[in-house]
Amino acid sequence: MKTILYLLFSFSFLFSACTKKENLSPELQEAESLMRAYPDSAWTILKNMTVPDPMNQEEYATYCLLLVQARDKNYETHTSDSLINIAIDYFSGKGDPLRKAWSLYYGGRVYSDLRNTPQAAFHYLQAKEVADKTTDYNLRALVSTNLGSLYRELTFYEESLELKRQSLIYNKLENDTIGCMYSLRDIGLEYKLTEQYDSALWYYKEALNYLDIVDNKEIQNIIHVGIANVYLCQELYDEVIYYVKNNVTINKYNLDAISFLLGESFLYINELDSALYYLNIAEKSSYIYMKAAAYKTLHDVYIKKENYKEALYNNEMYVHCLDSVQAFKQTNVVKEIQAKVDFMNLINIGEQLKYQKATQDKGYSYFVVFILLTIVLSYFLYQYIKRDREKKIIHIKKLIQRNKLKLKENRFVIEQNIELLSEKELQLIKNEVRQNQVQSLIQENEILKAEIDDQEKLFSILLQKNSHSFFKKNEELIYKYNKLKEKESKLLSYIVKEDSLLRRLKNCCKTSDPFPKKDFNQIVDRVNELYDGFANRLLISYPNLTKDDIVVCCLLKIQLTPTEIAILTDSMPDAIYKRKQRIKERINCNSNSSLDEFIYIF
């Protein structure tokens, strides 16, 4: 039984989770609460607060995670992975899956800024595996979006598209309108890159439907530029120009891209002056690809204008930029190839780890099933044995009860037979003997009283004559008085035997049945009647005696033994002897005399 209970306890312990209340400083709690809606305020709090003691690992790891998160949300480029690795190391070893997933996600963000694509992919994949087991749809959307963008850079367009679709689902579950718009924009971009222009336009325009709910100029511009680029890919140049002029707000962030977009469109519809205007703006871009494309398109414009000098100049500038682009592109190609190789190796390692984990989980599952079956079988076996034992115990109890009833019936029959056989005879003998004894005692009592009266008369005469004679007669009188008292005691003893209540008390002693506790008050009252207020006098003289002490004294007064008293009070004889000793101490009885003698003469 103990083994079964131990197994049950161990099993329940293995599958129970304990929740622990976080013990973070007020500053960290406030920064964490502000992080999503007001990341700039959260960053200010983190920069101004005292850095937690690294010995407090939980608080320090949380601080590192929140600091990286604040930098990321405030568009600061990550330059080191030291802080995020502290958070990852701590939360990977703890039971908080949410903090672990956030740490791994920001590990991916840090390594993306550090241009370490394999490490970024590794952390995003780990973050996705952990995050998918939580209900934080915002986190799951962010992981899917960034991992999808990484796949797009590696030209894994199908995988990227699937992750962007997942991101859209999570943003809808989170009721994140802006997130849904970015997800739809990303899906449109994936379709554009795979030349599925109709699908790309559908998703871009679907994103614009959310503008009725959220008025966000930044994302509105991004989506409109995306639509314009799709039109350009479809060679709908008039649509591009019309759409950009009517829907896109030009600012310093999109000036180069919009200028090149318009310049190229004007070229193809032969509005060369307008093309030159916008391409000259694009040519001033600091982005080498944009600069090279602008020079190449300017060359084409000047060729159409038959300005071969400017055409030659722009071509030379294009070739110059092309050398830088080619060098940069070759470096990027090598890096991209290496990143793809590393990423594929990473995927293979991940698949191997998943297979090993699945095999290990399968082994654990078999072990758990075995333990469960063992516990269930042990439980049913225990229940079967328990029920069998209970049945046997019930059967034995019934037999014992039946035998007790038979024994009681037999004893009752025997007692009835004895009473029927000898009741009349015994009663006649007892009555005759008692009557004779009582009569004899009464006659002796009368004689003694007459003698006492004579002695009192004589005492008064002798008192006048001789004092010596008086004392002698007095001693004789005391002696006879004591004899009278002894006779009176015997008389009262016989009266006790004739009393119905006291006779019932005696019968209980014979049958070894306890006397009802509620009837002891009647015994005390009867002893008071027979012995001149014995109990009352005793309580007045010795008020420290308890109610139970008085009862025992009354039972001793009617000459019951300690064994009989033990039967009547449902106690052990040793307990009665100890009680007698306590009563003797309470009444300060002389150590040379017994309690029985004291009670007899009291």
XYZ file of C-alpha atoms in Angstrom:
602
model
C 0.000 0.000 0.000
C 2.804 2.436 0.907
C 4.558 1.626 -2.383
C 1.399 2.374 -4.382
C 0.880 5.691 -2.597
C 4.504 6.609 -3.220
C 4.167 5.848 -6.943
C 0.967 7.877 -7.160
C 2.614 10.808 -5.409
C 5.709 10.620 -7.621
C 3.619 10.433 -10.775
C 1.474 13.418 -9.818
C 4.585 15.381 -8.896
C 6.173 14.721 -12.288
C 3.152 16.135 -14.099
C 2.381 19.103 -11.873
C 3.692 22.580 -12.378
C 4.446 25.068 -9.701
C 3.934 28.718 -10.344
C 6.286 31.202 -8.790
C 5.486 34.870 -8.368
C 8.089 37.111 -10.008
C 10.213 39.168 -7.707
C 11.128 42.113 -9.965
C 11.887 45.687 -8.977
C 9.124 48.303 -9.541
C 11.196 49.933 -12.306
C 11.452 46.696 -14.283
C 7.754 45.976 -13.830
C 6.852 49.476 -15.051
C 9.226 49.255 -18.034
C 7.777 45.879 -19.022
C 4.210 47.185 -18.810
C 5.053 50.181 -21.054
C 7.184 48.264 -23.563
C 4.582 47.505 -26.216
C 2.631 50.774 -26.277
C 5.345 53.248 -25.174
C 8.777 51.739 -25.930
C 10.516 55.144 -25.709
C 9.270 55.606 -22.113
C 10.332 52.058 -21.245
C 13.806 52.721 -22.652
C 14.119 55.936 -20.613
C 13.260 54.046 -17.423
C 15.783 51.293 -18.187
C 18.593 53.752 -19.002
C 18.009 55.782 -15.826
C 17.509 52.927 -13.347
C 20.285 51.281 -11.342
C 21.569 48.162 -13.068
C 20.423 45.104 -11.032
C 22.970 43.010 -9.191
C 24.071 40.072 -11.420
C 23.821 37.855 -8.341
C 20.045 38.288 -8.585
C 19.974 36.235 -11.780
C 16.272 36.522 -12.577
C 16.124 40.307 -12.227
C 19.425 40.841 -14.076
C 18.391 38.545 -16.977
C 15.018 40.324 -17.219
C 16.804 43.679 -17.276
C 19.068 42.506 -20.138
C 16.077 41.196 -22.111
C 14.051 44.397 -21.651
C 17.032 46.582 -22.569
C 17.556 44.700 -25.863
C 13.797 44.841 -26.502
C 13.715 48.614 -25.877
C 16.674 49.223 -28.240
C 14.980 47.160 -30.938
C 11.606 48.904 -30.608
C 13.314 52.304 -30.734
C 15.042 51.334 -34.013
C 18.535 51.240 -32.540
C 20.929 48.919 -34.395
C 22.249 46.111 -32.231
C 26.050 45.983 -32.074
C 26.649 43.200 -29.529
C 25.083 39.901 -28.508
C 26.363 39.921 -24.899
C 23.176 41.203 -23.234
C 20.766 38.954 -25.101
C 22.941 35.882 -24.448
C 22.656 36.533 -20.694
C 18.869 36.483 -21.021
C 18.895 33.394 -23.266
C 21.220 31.458 -20.933
C 19.053 32.198 -17.900
C 15.562 31.722 -19.329
C 16.508 28.627 -21.339
C 17.179 26.856 -18.051
C 13.972 28.036 -16.342
C 10.363 26.944 -16.680
C 9.022 30.217 -18.138
C 8.376 29.426 -21.851
C 7.216 32.969 -22.631
C 10.416 34.664 -21.431
C 12.468 31.967 -23.138
C 10.667 32.560 -26.457
C 11.088 36.368 -26.216
C 14.807 35.939 -25.449
C 15.332 33.674 -28.469
C 13.321 36.028 -30.717
C 15.459 39.023 -29.777
C 18.526 36.818 -30.225
C 17.393 36.503 -33.847
C 16.908 40.274 -34.086
C 20.400 40.935 -32.689
C 22.107 38.459 -35.052
C 20.159 39.898 -38.008
C 21.653 43.334 -37.232
C 25.075 41.683 -36.867
C 24.605 40.123 -40.357
C 25.011 36.639 -38.926
C 22.240 34.950 -40.909
C 22.748 31.347 -39.674
C 22.653 32.389 -36.029
C 19.640 34.632 -36.669
C 17.795 31.749 -38.353
C 18.781 29.356 -35.562
C 17.381 31.652 -32.884
C 14.196 32.415 -34.845
C 13.550 28.695 -35.361
C 14.065 27.972 -31.675
C 11.848 30.928 -30.740
C 9.098 29.644 -33.054
C 9.228 26.155 -31.522
C 8.820 27.571 -28.000
C 6.364 30.356 -28.911
C 4.014 27.964 -30.723
C 3.336 26.323 -27.340
C 2.093 29.633 -25.878
C -0.972 31.820 -26.485
C 1.025 35.017 -27.044
C -0.121 35.690 -30.618
C 1.821 38.958 -30.824
C 5.084 37.092 -30.199
C 4.149 34.324 -32.633
C 3.341 36.916 -35.319
C 6.679 38.685 -34.811
C 8.661 35.443 -34.989
C 6.847 34.310 -38.163
C 7.323 37.744 -39.804
C 11.055 37.998 -39.122
C 11.790 34.360 -39.961
C 9.810 34.823 -43.201
C 11.846 37.915 -44.073
C 15.025 35.925 -43.489
C 13.784 33.172 -45.806
C 12.994 35.831 -48.442
C 16.577 37.146 -48.269
C 17.747 33.575 -48.876
C 15.249 33.332 -51.816
C 13.167 30.638 -50.076
C 9.969 32.275 -51.311
C 7.520 29.431 -50.641
C 8.648 29.046 -47.044
C 8.604 32.813 -46.609
C 5.049 33.060 -47.984
C 3.785 30.359 -45.598
C 5.305 32.156 -42.597
C 3.774 35.481 -43.685
C 0.372 33.786 -43.874
C 0.862 32.460 -40.324
C 1.800 35.963 -39.196
C -1.472 37.302 -40.648
C -3.486 34.667 -38.730
C -1.739 35.498 -35.441
C -2.230 39.264 -35.916
C -5.951 38.683 -36.524
C -6.163 36.594 -33.333
C -4.358 39.409 -31.511
C -6.724 42.009 -33.052
C -3.615 43.926 -34.184
C -4.837 46.051 -37.109
C -1.420 47.527 -37.981
C 0.137 44.089 -37.741
C -2.466 42.750 -40.165
C -1.655 45.562 -42.628
C 2.073 44.765 -42.519
C 1.374 41.046 -42.932
C -0.837 41.676 -45.984
C 1.844 44.008 -47.404
C 4.483 41.276 -46.880
C 2.309 38.646 -48.583
C 1.818 41.046 -51.518
C 5.594 41.523 -51.734
C 6.150 37.744 -51.805
C 3.718 37.402 -54.719
C 5.434 40.309 -56.543
C 8.836 38.650 -56.185
C 7.415 35.462 -57.680
C 5.769 37.531 -60.500
C 2.220 36.720 -59.384
C 1.126 40.341 -59.864
C -2.634 39.920 -59.626
C -2.329 38.191 -56.238
C 0.170 40.821 -55.130
C -2.273 43.651 -55.994
C -5.141 41.866 -54.225
C -3.219 41.616 -50.935
C -1.912 45.195 -51.176
C -5.448 46.510 -51.690
C -6.778 44.253 -48.940
C -4.269 45.956 -46.609
C -5.655 49.360 -47.640
C -9.124 48.317 -46.385
C -7.799 48.580 -42.836
C -7.254 52.332 -43.310
C -10.924 52.786 -42.414
C -10.012 51.538 -38.930
C -6.496 52.949 -38.492
C -5.237 56.224 -39.948
C -1.501 55.525 -40.296
C 0.233 57.633 -42.974
C 3.517 55.725 -42.772
C 2.122 52.297 -43.591
C -0.316 53.865 -46.068
C 2.676 55.251 -48.007
C 4.486 51.898 -47.858
C 1.490 50.049 -49.300
C 0.891 52.625 -52.037
C 4.563 52.427 -53.079
C 4.232 48.637 -53.193
C 1.194 48.909 -55.481
C 3.061 51.352 -57.728
C 5.982 48.917 -58.006
C 3.588 46.138 -59.071
C 2.191 48.440 -61.782
C 5.768 49.147 -62.927
C 6.488 45.404 -63.143
C 3.327 45.100 -65.288
C 4.636 47.959 -67.489
C 1.550 50.056 -66.689
C 3.536 53.312 -66.632
C 0.612 55.716 -66.795
C -0.930 53.857 -63.842
C 2.324 54.211 -61.921
C 2.491 57.978 -62.450
C -1.170 58.547 -61.713
C -1.103 56.312 -58.614
C 2.034 57.857 -57.129
C 0.922 61.462 -57.689
C -2.524 60.855 -56.222
C -1.766 58.502 -53.333
C 1.883 58.669 -52.255
C 3.223 61.326 -49.902
C 6.896 61.907 -50.717
C 9.244 62.305 -47.774
C 12.948 61.990 -47.047
C 12.647 58.253 -46.455
C 11.088 57.377 -49.815
C 12.307 60.293 -51.965
C 14.994 58.282 -53.851
C 12.735 55.300 -54.548
C 9.737 57.398 -55.637
C 11.950 59.626 -57.829
C 13.450 56.636 -59.645
C 9.992 55.043 -59.974
C 8.605 58.211 -61.625
C 11.744 58.847 -63.670
C 11.684 55.356 -65.213
C 7.933 55.603 -65.892
C 8.289 58.986 -67.613
C 11.117 57.547 -69.742
C 8.900 54.794 -71.111
C 6.096 57.249 -72.002
C 8.660 59.601 -73.616
C 8.226 62.487 -71.188
C 11.968 62.941 -71.081
C 12.210 66.246 -69.228
C 10.117 64.905 -66.373
C 12.228 61.746 -66.438
C 15.427 63.808 -66.147
C 13.990 65.792 -63.252
C 13.213 62.763 -61.143
C 16.270 60.716 -62.170
C 18.612 63.548 -61.173
C 17.058 63.376 -57.703
C 17.501 59.584 -57.603
C 21.109 59.909 -58.765
C 21.929 61.738 -55.528
C 21.008 58.663 -53.453
C 23.575 57.267 -51.044
C 22.442 53.742 -51.896
C 24.884 52.338 -54.514
C 22.265 50.220 -56.271
C 19.912 53.176 -56.607
C 22.773 55.371 -57.831
C 23.829 52.849 -60.488
C 20.244 52.350 -61.702
C 19.709 56.122 -61.906
C 22.909 56.609 -64.036
C 21.873 53.719 -66.315
C 18.391 55.209 -66.852
C 19.825 58.746 -67.351
C 22.059 57.284 -70.047
C 18.944 55.927 -71.792
C 17.157 59.296 -71.490
C 20.090 61.239 -73.015
C 20.362 58.712 -75.834
C 16.718 59.409 -76.681
C 17.405 63.146 -76.464
C 20.490 62.599 -78.701
C 22.712 64.251 -76.114
C 25.516 61.745 -76.486
C 27.980 63.667 -74.348
C 25.751 63.435 -71.289
C 24.863 59.890 -72.263
C 28.569 58.967 -72.328
C 29.146 60.669 -68.983
C 26.276 58.868 -67.299
C 27.373 55.577 -68.832
C 30.879 56.082 -67.405
C 29.363 56.860 -64.002
C 27.181 53.785 -64.342
C 30.254 51.610 -65.117
C 32.088 53.146 -62.187
C 29.190 52.381 -59.889
C 28.858 48.975 -61.495
C 32.399 48.057 -60.432
C 31.494 48.873 -56.829
C 28.179 47.085 -57.234
C 29.854 44.025 -58.712
C 32.439 43.896 -55.919
C 29.716 44.399 -53.353
C 27.481 41.958 -55.177
C 30.204 39.307 -55.403
C 30.844 39.687 -51.694
C 27.129 39.481 -51.017
C 26.780 36.483 -53.333
C 29.543 34.656 -51.495
C 27.971 35.608 -48.197
C 24.547 34.616 -49.450
C 25.815 31.241 -50.702
C 27.638 30.660 -47.426
C 24.548 31.732 -45.503
C 22.404 29.321 -47.515
C 24.866 26.477 -46.908
C 25.030 27.287 -43.213
C 21.263 27.589 -43.090
C 20.723 24.249 -44.839
C 23.223 22.643 -42.449
C 21.301 24.250 -39.632
C 18.031 22.837 -41.011
C 19.610 19.363 -41.285
C 20.927 19.554 -37.734
C 17.503 20.741 -36.598
C 15.804 17.822 -38.338
C 18.261 15.403 -36.712
C 17.611 16.937 -33.317
C 13.864 16.754 -33.921
C 14.198 13.076 -34.871
C 16.289 12.366 -31.776
C 13.827 14.288 -29.623
C 10.873 12.452 -31.191
C 12.605 9.119 -30.508
C 13.383 10.189 -26.949
C 9.827 11.444 -26.446
C 8.539 8.140 -27.781
C 10.678 6.304 -25.225
C 9.387 8.586 -22.483
C 5.839 7.983 -23.681
C 6.307 4.217 -23.452
C 7.795 4.619 -19.977
C 4.913 6.836 -18.850
C 2.368 4.378 -20.275
C 4.145 1.536 -18.460
C 4.100 3.484 -15.183
C 0.423 4.335 -15.673
C -0.482 0.716 -16.385
C 1.507 -0.403 -13.349
C -0.266 2.129 -11.134
C -3.695 1.233 -12.525
C -3.110 -2.512 -12.145
C -1.709 -2.006 -8.647
C -4.718 0.098 -7.734
C -7.222 -2.476 -8.980
C -5.283 -5.280 -7.268
C -5.281 -3.329 -4.022
C -9.017 -2.628 -4.353
C -9.705 -6.327 -4.994
C -7.649 -7.399 -1.949
C -9.237 -4.662 0.151
C -12.776 -5.691 -0.831
C -11.978 -9.361 -0.139
C -10.584 -8.508 3.308
C -13.585 -6.303 4.065
C -15.948 -9.131 3.143
C -14.071 -11.528 5.439
C -14.072 -8.993 8.272
C -17.800 -8.364 7.848
C -18.458 -12.133 7.870
C -16.366 -12.595 11.047
C -18.099 -9.642 12.714
C -21.485 -11.152 11.891
C -20.400 -14.498 13.367
C -19.125 -12.788 16.517
C -22.338 -10.780 16.826
C -24.427 -13.914 16.317
C -22.415 -15.800 18.944
C -22.712 -12.879 21.362
C -26.461 -12.857 20.931
C -26.632 -16.612 21.480
C -24.410 -16.335 24.552
C -26.528 -13.539 25.947
C -29.695 -15.503 25.249
C -28.220 -18.594 26.914
C -27.094 -16.623 29.939
C -30.496 -14.988 30.192
C -32.211 -18.405 29.987
C -29.883 -19.816 32.652
C -30.512 -16.879 34.947
C -34.252 -17.199 34.399
C -34.122 -20.910 35.188
C -32.112 -20.304 38.364
C -34.458 -17.591 39.454
C -37.488 -19.736 38.673
C -36.036 -22.697 40.535
C -34.860 -20.987 43.683
C -36.462 -17.578 43.831
C -39.285 -18.566 46.145
C -37.165 -20.762 48.364
C -34.328 -18.297 48.604
C -36.672 -15.417 49.151
C -38.442 -17.251 51.979
C -35.157 -18.119 53.675
C -33.781 -14.622 53.264
C -36.957 -13.018 54.510
C -37.104 -15.288 57.526
C -33.457 -14.797 58.446
C -33.588 -11.071 57.911
C -36.816 -10.752 59.794
C -35.378 -12.648 62.738
C -32.159 -10.634 62.620
C -33.961 -7.327 62.321
C -36.331 -8.293 65.150
C -33.427 -9.385 67.315
C -31.559 -6.158 66.608
C -34.631 -4.094 67.379
C -35.100 -5.925 70.721
C -31.424 -5.498 71.568
C -31.674 -1.856 70.627
C -34.657 -1.378 72.925
C -32.855 -3.126 75.785
C -29.761 -0.959 75.224
C -31.821 2.194 75.130
C -33.553 1.199 78.397
C -30.181 0.494 79.949
C -28.872 3.843 78.759
C -31.895 5.558 80.281
C -31.293 3.750 83.593
C -27.621 4.609 83.424
C -28.409 8.260 82.754
C -30.661 8.334 85.794
C -28.029 6.609 87.846
C -25.464 8.978 86.424
C -27.315 11.967 87.723
C -27.509 10.394 91.202
C -23.863 9.377 91.223
C -22.813 12.749 89.925
C -24.028 14.191 93.168
C -22.344 11.563 95.292
C -19.024 10.683 93.861
C -17.128 12.038 90.881
C -14.841 9.007 90.617
C -17.752 6.789 90.355
C -19.138 9.196 87.771
C -16.198 8.733 85.407
C -16.349 5.023 85.703
C -20.016 4.975 84.907
C -19.362 7.415 82.062
C -16.888 4.996 80.471
C -19.437 2.235 80.765
C -21.990 4.526 79.175
C -19.666 5.329 76.253
C -18.968 1.662 75.743
C -22.630 0.827 75.636
C -23.245 3.799 73.355
C -20.661 2.463 70.936
C -22.285 -0.936 71.090
C -25.588 0.714 70.277
C -23.990 2.501 67.339
C -22.582 -0.797 66.075
C -25.976 -2.399 66.307
C -27.495 0.537 64.480
C -24.888 0.096 61.753
C -25.872 -3.530 61.334
C -29.493 -2.540 61.221
C -28.788 -0.016 58.462
C -26.785 -2.656 56.544
C -29.821 -4.901 56.438
C -31.975 -2.002 55.393
C -29.549 -1.399 52.523
C -30.013 -4.971 51.359
C -33.766 -4.472 51.280
C -33.639 -1.205 49.295
C -34.556 -1.651 45.571
C -32.087 0.952 44.251
C -29.185 -0.428 46.267
C -30.185 -3.949 45.402
C -29.963 -3.026 41.700
C -26.504 -1.698 42.453
C -25.512 -5.051 43.950
C -26.897 -6.928 40.932
C -24.721 -4.842 38.608
C -21.703 -5.952 40.622
C -22.702 -9.561 40.169
C -23.274 -9.300 36.397
C -20.153 -7.128 35.882
C -22.263 -4.454 34.165
C -21.499 -0.760 34.737
C -24.098 1.196 36.729
C -25.745 4.057 34.754
C -23.828 7.227 35.491
C -26.991 9.316 35.671
C -28.300 7.177 38.581
C -25.320 7.833 40.889
C -27.039 10.992 42.152
C -29.847 8.782 43.471
C -27.279 6.613 45.278
C -25.802 9.715 46.938
C -29.285 10.849 48.010
C -30.134 7.392 49.389
C -26.876 7.261 51.393
C -27.700 10.700 52.812
C -31.060 9.340 53.954
C -29.634 6.170 55.507
C -26.510 7.662 57.114
C -27.669 10.945 58.549
C -26.674 13.188 55.603
C -23.311 11.468 55.123
C -22.502 12.952 51.703
C -23.625 16.448 52.662
C -21.608 16.388 55.880
C -18.572 15.101 53.992
C -18.790 17.854 51.355
C -19.234 20.569 54.006
C -16.255 19.309 55.999
C -14.061 18.777 52.940
C -15.182 21.115 50.122
C -12.168 20.243 47.969
C -13.653 16.805 47.218
C -14.998 16.374 43.653
C -18.373 14.974 42.694
C -16.739 11.683 41.673
C -14.888 11.572 45.038
C -18.267 11.868 46.868
C -19.712 9.034 44.781
C -16.764 6.748 45.637
C -17.073 7.635 49.341
C -20.797 6.799 49.284
C -20.067 3.438 47.645
C -17.440 2.718 50.328
C -19.982 3.742 52.974
C -22.343 0.961 51.879
C -19.386 -1.441 52.213
C -18.556 -2.073 48.518
C -15.055 -3.302 47.609
C -12.753 -1.425 45.204
C -13.299 -4.184 42.607
C -17.054 -3.732 42.790
C -16.687 0.037 42.568
C -14.468 -0.409 39.475
C -17.204 -2.510 37.822
C -19.937 0.002 38.640
C -17.927 3.032 37.403
C -16.539 1.156 34.343
C -12.958 1.662 35.582
C -9.931 -0.453 36.457
C -9.387 -1.487 40.096
C -5.992 0.286 40.068
C -7.760 3.523 39.188
C -10.081 3.114 42.241
C -7.131 2.501 44.573
C -5.409 5.624 43.243
C -8.622 7.646 43.683
C -8.909 6.412 47.306
C -5.359 7.598 47.909
C -6.188 11.038 46.449
C -9.328 11.278 48.619
C -7.297 10.370 51.681
C -4.822 13.169 50.864
C -7.625 15.683 50.324
C -9.253 14.969 53.702
C -5.871 14.904 55.507
C -6.608 11.486 56.900
C -4.166 10.137 59.479
C -1.602 7.944 57.775
C -2.034 5.312 60.529
C -5.716 4.820 59.719
C -7.349 3.716 56.461
C -9.896 5.611 54.383
C -12.423 2.826 54.965
C -12.179 3.299 58.786
C -12.532 7.034 58.423
C -15.653 6.724 56.269
C -17.147 4.075 58.554
C -16.950 6.248 61.660
C -17.681 9.582 59.899
